[in-house]
Amino acid sequence: MTITTLGSGSSGNGYVLQNETEALIIECGVNYKHAVGALKGNVSKVNGCLVTHSHGDHAGFIKQYAKAFNVYATKGTLEECGIQANTFHYCTTPLFKEFKVGNFVVKAFDTEHDTQEPCGFIIYHEEMGTMLFITDTHHIRYKFNFPINHVFIECNHTDGLVDKSVENGVIPYKVGVRAKATHMSLERCINCLNACDLSKTKNIVLIHISDNNGNSNMFKNKVEMATGKPVYIATKGLVLDLL
Ligand SMILES: [Zn+2]
Ligand SMILES: [Zn+2]
């Protein structure tokens, strides 16, 4: 199983999990044609697409994707996207209840963001084990105390870097306040990871790093030091083997 990052951050998010015969897409915040490219045109193997929340950088192309296959999101997300739940290819994702998308077993949990019913996902497939997918959340209220093989987690900013961006006039004050209140800082990312069972974790991928208030290299080093695990930055085009 591999995962391809189509995009990560406020300009558009998308990830394609795939093997020879099956695929699962996470987020539809980049144009569908990029997903088709990562799939080398083999769209018939896609079992579905999971969406965390309604913001455009995650759900902006939801209608494109839903033309091709089932899209799974919470009722709140679908409503905010102006879509009636459980119509055509739109499936309502229950929270804390496992559901199957092909051979992928998925469970959604609630996150803390400024949209209706945002969520993260625990995704299991026998070829890759368990993956945790967390983005666009102030913090995570849960401890994932079962072995997690792969972690995709938002590491958006530090408060210090946000303050600097505001001071330097790079972002308005209000944007800085919102970033701190709705996205995961390096500190809270590390706290969340430390509350997880990482004994079987093979890789940690930092996603949704802020262009203005983030520092990829510093975040990678800090998370590596805190966890002792290999850490990657989700950049456009990154392909990782999830063995
Ligand atoms: Zn986002
Ligand atoms: Zn968002």
Short mmCIF file of C-alpha atoms and ligand atoms in Angstrom, two decimals:
data_model
loop_
_atom_site.label_atom_id
_atom_site.label_comp_id
_atom_site.label_asym_id
_atom_site.label_seq_id
_atom_site.Cartn_x
_atom_site.Cartn_y
_atom_site.Cartn_z
CA MET A 1 0.00 0.00 0.00
CA THR A 2 1.28 3.47 -0.83
CA ILE A 3 0.00 6.92 -0.06
CA THR A 4 0.47 9.86 -2.41
CA THR A 5 0.10 13.42 -1.16
CA LEU A 6 -1.74 15.48 -3.78
CA GLY A 7 -1.58 18.57 -1.61
CA SER A 8 -1.35 19.48 2.07
CA GLY A 9 -2.19 22.85 3.59
CA SER A 10 -4.54 25.73 3.06
CA SER A 11 -4.13 25.70 -0.72
CA GLY A 12 -5.68 22.23 -1.03
CA ASN A 13 -5.57 18.79 0.58
CA GLY A 14 -5.73 15.34 -0.94
CA TYR A 15 -4.17 11.91 -0.29
CA VAL A 16 -4.49 8.70 -2.32
CA LEU A 17 -4.05 5.37 -0.54
CA GLN A 18 -3.68 2.56 -3.05
CA ASN A 19 -2.41 -0.87 -3.93
CA GLU A 20 -2.77 -2.75 -7.23
CA THR A 21 -6.47 -3.37 -6.88
CA GLU A 22 -7.92 -0.93 -4.35
CA ALA A 23 -7.75 2.75 -3.45
CA LEU A 24 -9.15 5.13 -0.88
CA ILE A 25 -8.91 8.89 -1.25
CA ILE A 26 -8.76 11.18 1.76
CA GLU A 27 -10.05 14.75 1.21
CA CYS A 28 -11.22 16.34 -2.02
CA GLY A 29 -9.55 19.72 -1.75
CA VAL A 30 -7.55 19.42 -4.98
CA ASN A 31 -8.89 19.07 -8.49
CA TYR A 32 -10.01 15.52 -9.30
CA LYS A 33 -7.60 15.34 -12.25
CA HIS A 34 -4.67 15.23 -9.78
CA ALA A 35 -6.21 12.18 -8.08
CA VAL A 36 -6.65 10.54 -11.48
CA GLY A 37 -2.96 11.24 -12.18
CA ALA A 38 -1.85 9.57 -8.93
CA LEU A 39 -4.06 6.59 -9.81
CA LYS A 40 -2.49 6.44 -13.28
CA GLY A 41 -5.99 6.64 -14.69
CA ASN A 42 -7.22 3.52 -12.89
CA VAL A 43 -10.19 5.16 -11.17
CA SER A 44 -12.24 1.96 -11.16
CA LYS A 45 -10.23 0.66 -8.19
CA VAL A 46 -11.29 3.57 -5.96
CA ASN A 47 -13.58 2.40 -3.18
CA GLY A 48 -14.46 5.88 -1.97
CA CYS A 49 -13.33 9.22 -0.62
CA LEU A 50 -13.30 10.40 3.01
CA VAL A 51 -13.74 14.10 3.86
CA THR A 52 -12.86 15.61 7.26
CA HIS A 53 -14.76 18.90 7.07
CA SER A 54 -16.43 21.45 4.82
CA HIS A 55 -13.67 24.03 4.24
CA GLY A 56 -12.75 24.51 0.59
CA ASP A 57 -9.18 23.27 1.01
CA HIS A 58 -10.64 19.87 2.03
CA ALA A 59 -14.04 19.70 0.32
CA GLY A 60 -13.84 22.26 -2.48
CA PHE A 61 -14.02 19.63 -5.22
CA ILE A 62 -16.48 17.28 -3.46
CA LYS A 63 -18.98 17.42 -6.32
CA GLN A 64 -16.31 16.40 -8.86
CA TYR A 65 -15.30 13.39 -6.77
CA ALA A 66 -18.88 12.35 -6.05
CA LYS A 67 -19.51 12.03 -9.76
CA ALA A 68 -17.05 9.13 -9.80
CA PHE A 69 -17.56 7.31 -6.48
CA ASN A 70 -18.96 7.42 -2.95
CA VAL A 71 -17.91 10.31 -0.74
CA TYR A 72 -18.07 9.81 3.04
CA ALA A 73 -18.49 12.78 5.38
CA THR A 74 -20.43 13.66 8.52
CA LYS A 75 -23.97 15.00 8.21
CA GLY A 76 -22.73 18.42 9.37
CA THR A 77 -20.03 18.53 6.70
CA LEU A 78 -22.43 17.55 3.92
CA GLU A 79 -24.98 20.13 5.11
CA GLU A 80 -22.38 22.88 5.14
CA CYS A 81 -21.38 21.89 1.61
CA GLY A 82 -25.01 22.35 0.61
CA ILE A 83 -25.48 18.63 -0.03
CA GLN A 84 -28.32 16.48 1.20
CA ALA A 85 -26.94 13.49 3.10
CA ASN A 86 -27.47 9.97 1.77
CA THR A 87 -28.37 11.09 -1.72
CA PHE A 88 -26.61 9.80 -4.83
CA HIS A 89 -22.93 9.19 -3.92
CA TYR A 90 -23.00 11.07 -0.61
CA CYS A 91 -22.77 8.81 2.44
CA THR A 92 -23.13 10.04 6.01
CA THR A 93 -20.22 9.05 8.20
CA PRO A 94 -21.28 8.14 11.71
CA LEU A 95 -18.89 9.05 14.55
CA PHE A 96 -17.34 6.21 16.58
CA LYS A 97 -18.93 3.51 14.46
CA GLU A 98 -16.83 1.41 12.11
CA PHE A 99 -17.84 1.27 8.48
CA LYS A 100 -16.29 -0.45 5.51
CA VAL A 101 -15.16 1.19 2.30
CA GLY A 102 -14.08 -1.80 0.23
CA ASN A 103 -11.52 -3.58 2.41
CA PHE A 104 -10.70 -0.40 4.32
CA VAL A 105 -12.28 -0.26 7.77
CA VAL A 106 -12.87 3.31 8.88
CA LYS A 107 -13.89 4.95 12.13
CA ALA A 108 -14.44 8.71 12.46
CA PHE A 109 -13.97 10.76 15.63
CA ASP A 110 -14.77 14.40 16.36
CA THR A 111 -12.19 17.19 16.08
CA GLU A 112 -12.16 20.84 17.24
CA HIS A 113 -12.48 23.23 14.30
CA ASP A 114 -14.68 26.13 13.15
CA THR A 115 -17.04 24.06 10.98
CA GLN A 116 -20.05 21.86 11.62
CA GLU A 117 -19.12 18.34 12.78
CA PRO A 118 -15.48 18.11 11.66
CA CYS A 119 -13.79 14.75 12.13
CA GLY A 120 -10.61 12.71 11.90
CA PHE A 121 -10.28 9.08 10.85
CA ILE A 122 -8.81 5.79 12.00
CA ILE A 123 -8.29 3.69 8.88
CA TYR A 124 -7.40 0.00 8.88
CA HIS A 125 -6.38 -2.22 5.97
CA GLU A 126 -4.66 -5.57 6.43
CA GLU A 127 -1.80 -4.52 4.12
CA MET A 128 -0.87 -1.40 6.08
CA GLY A 129 -2.32 -1.90 9.55
CA THR A 130 -3.83 1.10 11.30
CA MET A 131 -3.49 4.70 10.18
CA LEU A 132 -4.50 7.74 12.17
CA PHE A 133 -5.50 10.81 10.15
CA ILE A 134 -5.84 14.12 11.99
CA THR A 135 -6.09 17.59 10.47
CA ASP A 136 -7.58 21.04 11.10
CA THR A 137 -8.18 20.73 14.81
CA HIS A 138 -7.15 22.83 17.81
CA HIS A 139 -6.40 19.66 19.77
CA ILE A 140 -7.49 16.06 20.09
CA ARG A 141 -9.43 15.08 23.15
CA TYR A 142 -8.80 11.35 22.75
CA LYS A 143 -5.92 9.05 23.62
CA PHE A 144 -5.32 6.47 20.92
CA ASN A 145 -3.94 3.79 23.17
CA PHE A 146 -3.86 0.98 20.61
CA PRO A 147 -0.92 0.36 18.27
CA ILE A 148 -0.94 2.80 15.35
CA ASN A 149 1.27 1.93 12.38
CA HIS A 150 1.09 5.21 10.48
CA VAL A 151 0.23 8.69 11.69
CA PHE A 152 -0.80 11.61 9.48
CA ILE A 153 -1.18 14.59 11.79
CA GLU A 154 -1.55 18.33 11.44
CA CYS A 155 1.41 20.34 12.73
CA ASN A 156 0.32 23.83 11.71
CA HIS A 157 2.16 26.52 13.65
CA THR A 158 3.77 27.65 16.86
CA ASP A 159 2.22 30.53 18.78
CA GLY A 160 5.56 32.34 18.54
CA LEU A 161 5.64 32.10 14.73
CA VAL A 162 2.00 33.29 14.52
CA ASP A 163 2.84 36.30 16.74
CA LYS A 164 5.84 37.09 14.53
CA SER A 165 3.72 36.94 11.35
CA VAL A 166 1.21 39.35 12.94
CA GLU A 167 3.97 41.71 14.13
CA ASN A 168 5.57 41.74 10.69
CA GLY A 169 2.25 42.42 8.99
CA VAL A 170 2.35 39.10 7.10
CA ILE A 171 -1.11 38.18 8.42
CA PRO A 172 -3.84 40.30 10.04
CA TYR A 173 -4.34 40.01 13.81
CA LYS A 174 -7.70 38.25 13.38
CA VAL A 175 -6.18 35.59 11.11
CA GLY A 176 -3.52 34.94 13.76
CA VAL A 177 -6.17 34.55 16.47
CA ARG A 178 -8.10 32.11 14.30
CA ALA A 179 -4.98 30.06 13.44
CA LYS A 180 -4.23 29.57 17.15
CA ALA A 181 -7.86 28.74 18.00
CA THR A 182 -8.64 26.28 15.21
CA HIS A 183 -5.41 24.59 14.11
CA MET A 184 -2.95 22.29 15.84
CA SER A 185 0.27 23.80 17.11
CA LEU A 186 3.56 21.92 17.24
CA GLU A 187 3.20 21.65 21.00
CA ARG A 188 -0.30 20.14 20.88
CA CYS A 189 0.76 17.86 18.01
CA ILE A 190 3.56 16.45 20.19
CA ASN A 191 1.17 16.12 23.16
CA CYS A 192 -1.26 14.19 20.96
CA LEU A 193 1.51 11.89 19.67
CA ASN A 194 2.79 11.28 23.18
CA ALA A 195 -0.72 10.17 24.18
CA CYS A 196 -0.77 7.58 21.35
CA ASP A 197 0.60 4.05 21.43
CA LEU A 198 3.54 4.54 19.03
CA SER A 199 5.21 1.20 19.82
CA LYS A 200 4.44 -0.11 16.33
CA THR A 201 4.57 3.21 14.46
CA LYS A 202 6.66 3.15 11.30
CA ASN A 203 6.23 6.72 10.20
CA ILE A 204 4.76 10.01 11.26
CA VAL A 205 3.78 12.43 8.51
CA LEU A 206 3.27 16.08 9.40
CA ILE A 207 0.48 17.61 7.35
CA HIS A 208 -1.19 21.00 6.88
CA ILE A 209 1.85 23.04 7.93
CA SER A 210 1.08 26.76 7.69
CA ASP A 211 2.94 28.63 4.95
CA ASN A 212 3.19 31.78 7.07
CA ASN A 213 3.39 30.39 10.60
CA GLY A 214 5.17 27.07 10.16
CA ASN A 215 8.73 25.80 9.86
CA SER A 216 8.93 22.33 8.29
CA ASN A 217 12.50 21.49 9.22
CA MET A 218 12.17 22.66 12.80
CA PHE A 219 8.83 20.82 13.22
CA LYS A 220 10.32 17.62 11.75
CA ASN A 221 13.32 17.75 14.13
CA LYS A 222 11.20 18.49 17.20
CA VAL A 223 8.72 15.68 16.47
CA GLU A 224 11.55 13.25 15.73
CA MET A 225 13.20 14.15 19.04
CA ALA A 226 9.91 13.84 20.94
CA THR A 227 8.90 10.48 19.44
CA GLY A 228 12.08 8.76 18.20
CA LYS A 229 10.22 7.88 14.98
CA PRO A 230 10.95 8.70 11.33
CA VAL A 231 9.08 11.91 10.49
CA TYR A 232 8.13 13.13 7.01
CA ILE A 233 6.67 16.38 5.73
CA ALA A 234 3.66 15.98 3.45
CA THR A 235 4.70 17.85 0.34
CA LYS A 236 2.88 17.69 -2.97
CA GLY A 237 3.88 14.52 -4.81
CA LEU A 238 5.31 12.69 -1.77
CA VAL A 239 4.75 8.92 -2.13
CA LEU A 240 5.27 6.77 0.95
CA ASP A 241 5.21 2.99 1.23
CA LEU A 242 2.95 1.94 4.07
CA LEU A 243 4.26 -1.53 4.79
ZN ZN B 1 -7.46 23.12 6.07
ZN ZN B 2 -10.37 23.84 7.94
#
